[in-house]
Amino acid sequence: NAGVTQTPKFQVLKTGQSMTLQCAQDMNHEYMSWYRQDPGMGLRLIHYSVGAGITDQGEVPNGYNVSRSTTEDFPLRLLSAAPSQTSVYFCASSYLGTGEGYTFGSGTRLTVV
Amino acid sequence: GQQLNQSPQSMFIQEGEDVSMNCTSSSIFNTWLWYKQDPGEGPVLLIALYKAGELTSNGRLTAQFGITRKDSFLNISASIPSDVGIYFCAGLRGGADGLTFGKGTHLIIQP
């Protein structure tokens, strides 16, 4: 099993550009989520999904969109990148409810200039 | 948003020493998770706790889910150089909630 796979690993964007961060899992987990990690802040939830076709906002959703067309994939879209979105982004998946098997990808380091 | 109170923020220890860190919260969680993060990598799950009072070990690591459901601790015995990294606690209420994270404990082992 590959677990949670994120691409790309690094990305530099200019202010105003858009892009999609990819996330895929092969563990048949119902629950998928996106976090951002900033220095001194720990990880904060951006968006999550409890199954295909169902998404909802987390703690810091502004400036991001998500969709869940399949169980395996959960892409995160930056609509118009801003310097405040410079961060490390982590995708995670788990079984729904108990957090069993809560697994993180290796992250995407995004810099917006 | 709420974050867990994790302490200490950093620890400077000698190889072979035991390590203890903890997390507290003003609200109840139904699951406590402990992660380790190495530079440039994602958090890796060390121990998961699902029941109040539960004490669980994973090799040299031991973690406990507090009876009040508002706290948890992680102990590392006989530290070795590869234990260096940042340790995070995370709480989960259940359902569709995401994880609530502590700010991390940075473990540094001095030769």
Coordinates of C-alpha atoms in Angstrom, one line a residue:
Chain A
N1 CA 0.0 0.0 0.0
A2 CA 1.2 3.5 -0.9
G3 CA -0.9 5.1 1.9
V4 CA -1.6 8.8 1.2
T5 CA 0.2 10.3 -1.8
Q6 CA 0.6 14.0 -2.4
T7 CA 1.8 15.9 -5.4
P8 CA 3.7 18.1 -6.0
K9 CA 6.2 18.1 -3.2
F10 CA 7.3 21.7 -3.8
Q11 CA 5.6 24.6 -5.7
V12 CA 6.2 28.3 -6.2
L13 CA 3.3 30.5 -7.4
K14 CA 3.0 34.1 -8.2
T15 CA 0.3 36.1 -6.4
G16 CA -3.0 35.6 -8.2
Q17 CA -2.2 32.3 -9.9
S18 CA -4.3 29.2 -9.3
M19 CA -3.3 25.6 -8.8
T20 CA -4.4 22.2 -7.6
L21 CA -2.7 20.1 -5.0
Q22 CA -3.4 16.5 -5.5
C23 CA -4.1 13.9 -2.9
A24 CA -4.8 10.2 -3.3
Q25 CA -5.2 7.3 -0.8
D26 CA -5.4 3.6 -1.4
M27 CA -6.7 2.5 2.0
N28 CA -10.4 2.8 1.2
H29 CA -10.8 5.4 3.9
E30 CA -14.1 7.3 4.0
Y31 CA -12.7 10.4 5.6
M32 CA -10.2 12.7 3.9
S33 CA -9.0 16.1 5.0
W34 CA -6.5 18.9 4.2
Y35 CA -4.4 20.7 6.8
R36 CA -2.0 23.6 6.6
Q37 CA 1.1 23.8 8.9
D38 CA 2.6 27.2 9.7
P39 CA 5.5 27.8 12.1
G40 CA 4.4 27.9 15.7
M41 CA 0.7 27.1 14.8
G42 CA 0.6 23.3 14.6
L43 CA -1.7 21.9 11.9
R44 CA -5.1 23.5 11.1
L45 CA -8.0 21.9 9.2
I46 CA -8.9 23.5 5.9
H47 CA -11.5 21.3 4.4
Y48 CA -12.7 17.7 4.9
S49 CA -14.8 15.1 3.2
V50 CA -16.8 12.1 4.7
G51 CA -17.3 10.4 1.4
A52 CA -17.6 10.9 -2.3
G53 CA -19.7 13.9 -3.2
I54 CA -19.6 15.3 0.4
T55 CA -17.3 18.1 1.5
D56 CA -17.3 20.7 4.3
Q57 CA -15.3 23.5 5.7
G58 CA -12.8 23.3 8.5
E59 CA -11.1 26.0 10.6
V60 CA -9.4 27.9 7.8
P61 CA -11.3 27.4 4.5
N62 CA -11.1 30.8 2.9
G63 CA -9.3 30.9 -0.5
Y64 CA -9.5 27.1 -1.0
N65 CA -11.9 24.8 -2.8
V66 CA -12.2 21.0 -2.6
S67 CA -14.2 18.3 -4.4
R68 CA -14.5 14.5 -3.8
S69 CA -15.6 12.7 -7.0
T70 CA -14.1 9.3 -5.9
T71 CA -13.2 7.7 -2.6
E72 CA -9.6 7.7 -3.5
D73 CA -9.0 11.4 -4.5
F74 CA -9.4 14.7 -2.7
P75 CA -7.7 17.6 -4.6
L76 CA -7.3 21.1 -3.0
R77 CA -7.6 24.1 -5.2
L78 CA -6.1 27.5 -4.6
L79 CA -8.3 29.9 -6.6
S80 CA -6.1 33.0 -6.5
A81 CA -2.9 32.5 -4.5
A82 CA -1.9 35.0 -1.9
P83 CA 1.3 35.3 0.1
S84 CA -0.7 34.4 3.2
Q85 CA -1.2 30.9 1.7
T86 CA 2.6 30.2 1.8
S87 CA 2.6 27.1 4.0
V88 CA 3.1 23.4 4.1
Y89 CA -0.1 21.5 3.1
F90 CA -0.9 18.0 4.3
C91 CA -3.6 15.6 3.2
A92 CA -4.8 12.9 5.6
S93 CA -7.3 10.1 5.5
S94 CA -8.9 7.8 8.1
Y95 CA -11.8 5.6 8.8
L96 CA -14.8 7.8 9.7
G97 CA -15.7 8.5 13.3
T98 CA -13.0 7.1 15.5
G99 CA -9.9 8.4 13.7
E100 CA -8.6 4.9 13.2
G101 CA -5.8 4.7 10.8
Y102 CA -5.4 8.5 10.6
T103 CA -2.6 8.8 8.1
F104 CA -0.9 11.8 6.6
G105 CA 0.8 12.4 3.3
S106 CA 4.4 13.7 3.1
G107 CA 3.2 17.3 2.3
T108 CA 3.4 20.0 -0.3
R109 CA 5.6 23.0 0.5
L110 CA 4.0 26.0 -1.2
T111 CA 5.5 29.4 -1.6
V112 CA 3.5 32.4 -3.0
V113 CA 5.6 35.3 -4.1
Chain B
G1 CA -9.8 27.8 16.6
Q2 CA -9.0 25.8 19.7
Q3 CA -5.5 24.2 20.0
L4 CA -4.3 21.8 22.6
N5 CA -1.9 23.0 25.3
Q6 CA 1.2 20.9 24.7
S7 CA 4.3 21.1 26.9
P8 CA 7.2 21.4 27.0
Q9 CA 7.7 23.4 23.8
S10 CA 11.3 21.9 23.6
M11 CA 13.4 19.5 25.4
F12 CA 17.2 19.2 25.4
I13 CA 18.2 15.8 26.8
Q14 CA 21.1 13.4 26.9
E15 CA 21.0 10.1 25.0
G16 CA 19.6 7.4 27.3
E17 CA 17.4 9.7 29.3
D18 CA 13.6 9.2 29.6
V19 CA 11.3 11.9 28.1
S20 CA 7.8 13.0 29.2
M21 CA 5.5 15.3 27.4
N22 CA 1.8 16.1 27.8
C23 CA -1.3 17.7 26.3
T24 CA -4.2 19.3 28.0
S25 CA -7.5 20.7 26.8
S26 CA -10.4 22.6 28.2
S27 CA -12.8 20.3 26.3
I28 CA -13.3 16.6 26.0
F29 CA -11.9 14.4 23.2
N30 CA -12.9 10.8 22.4
T31 CA -9.6 9.9 20.7
W32 CA -6.0 11.0 21.4
L33 CA -3.3 10.5 18.9
W34 CA 0.5 11.1 19.2
Y35 CA 2.6 11.8 16.1
K36 CA 6.2 12.3 15.3
Q37 CA 7.3 14.6 12.4
D38 CA 10.8 14.6 10.9
P39 CA 12.0 17.6 8.8
G40 CA 10.4 17.7 5.3
E41 CA 8.0 14.8 6.1
G42 CA 4.4 14.4 7.2
P43 CA 3.4 13.4 10.7
V44 CA 3.7 9.7 11.4
L45 CA 1.3 8.1 13.9
L46 CA 3.0 6.7 17.0
I47 CA 0.2 5.7 19.3
A48 CA -3.6 6.0 19.2
L49 CA -5.8 6.0 22.3
Y50 CA -9.5 5.4 22.1
K51 CA -10.7 4.9 25.7
A52 CA -10.4 7.1 28.8
G53 CA -7.8 5.7 31.2
E54 CA -6.2 3.6 28.4
L55 CA -2.4 3.0 28.7
T56 CA -0.8 1.9 25.5
S57 CA 2.8 1.1 24.6
N58 CA 4.7 0.9 21.3
G59 CA 8.2 -0.2 21.9
R60 CA 9.9 2.4 24.1
L61 CA 6.9 4.7 23.8
T62 CA 4.0 4.7 26.3
A63 CA 1.0 7.0 26.2
Q64 CA -2.1 7.4 28.3
F65 CA -5.6 8.8 27.7
G66 CA -6.5 10.8 30.8
I67 CA -9.5 9.8 32.8
T68 CA -11.2 13.2 32.4
R69 CA -10.8 12.9 28.6
K70 CA -9.1 16.3 28.6
D71 CA -5.5 15.3 28.7
S72 CA -2.9 12.8 27.5
F73 CA 0.8 12.1 28.0
L74 CA 3.6 10.5 26.1
N75 CA 6.7 8.9 27.6
I76 CA 9.8 7.8 25.7
S77 CA 12.2 5.6 27.6
A78 CA 16.0 5.4 27.1
S79 CA 16.1 7.9 24.3
I80 CA 18.2 7.3 21.2
P81 CA 19.4 9.7 18.5
S82 CA 16.7 8.8 16.0
D83 CA 14.1 10.0 18.6
V84 CA 15.0 13.6 17.6
G85 CA 12.1 15.4 16.0
I86 CA 8.9 17.2 16.7
Y87 CA 6.2 15.3 18.6
F88 CA 2.5 16.4 18.3
C89 CA -0.5 15.4 20.2
A90 CA -3.9 15.5 18.5
G91 CA -7.4 15.1 19.8
L92 CA -10.5 14.0 17.9
R93 CA -14.1 14.4 19.1
G94 CA -15.5 12.0 16.5
G95 CA -17.9 12.0 13.6
A96 CA -16.7 14.3 10.9
D97 CA -14.6 16.5 13.1
G98 CA -10.9 17.1 12.1
L99 CA -8.0 16.7 14.5
T100 CA -7.1 19.4 16.9
F101 CA -3.4 19.7 17.3
G102 CA -1.0 20.8 19.9
K103 CA 1.9 23.1 18.8
G104 CA 4.4 20.3 19.2
T105 CA 7.4 19.4 21.5
H106 CA 10.8 19.7 19.8
L107 CA 13.0 16.9 21.1
I108 CA 16.8 17.5 20.9
I109 CA 19.3 14.9 22.0
Q110 CA 22.7 16.1 23.0
P111 CA 25.6 13.8 22.4

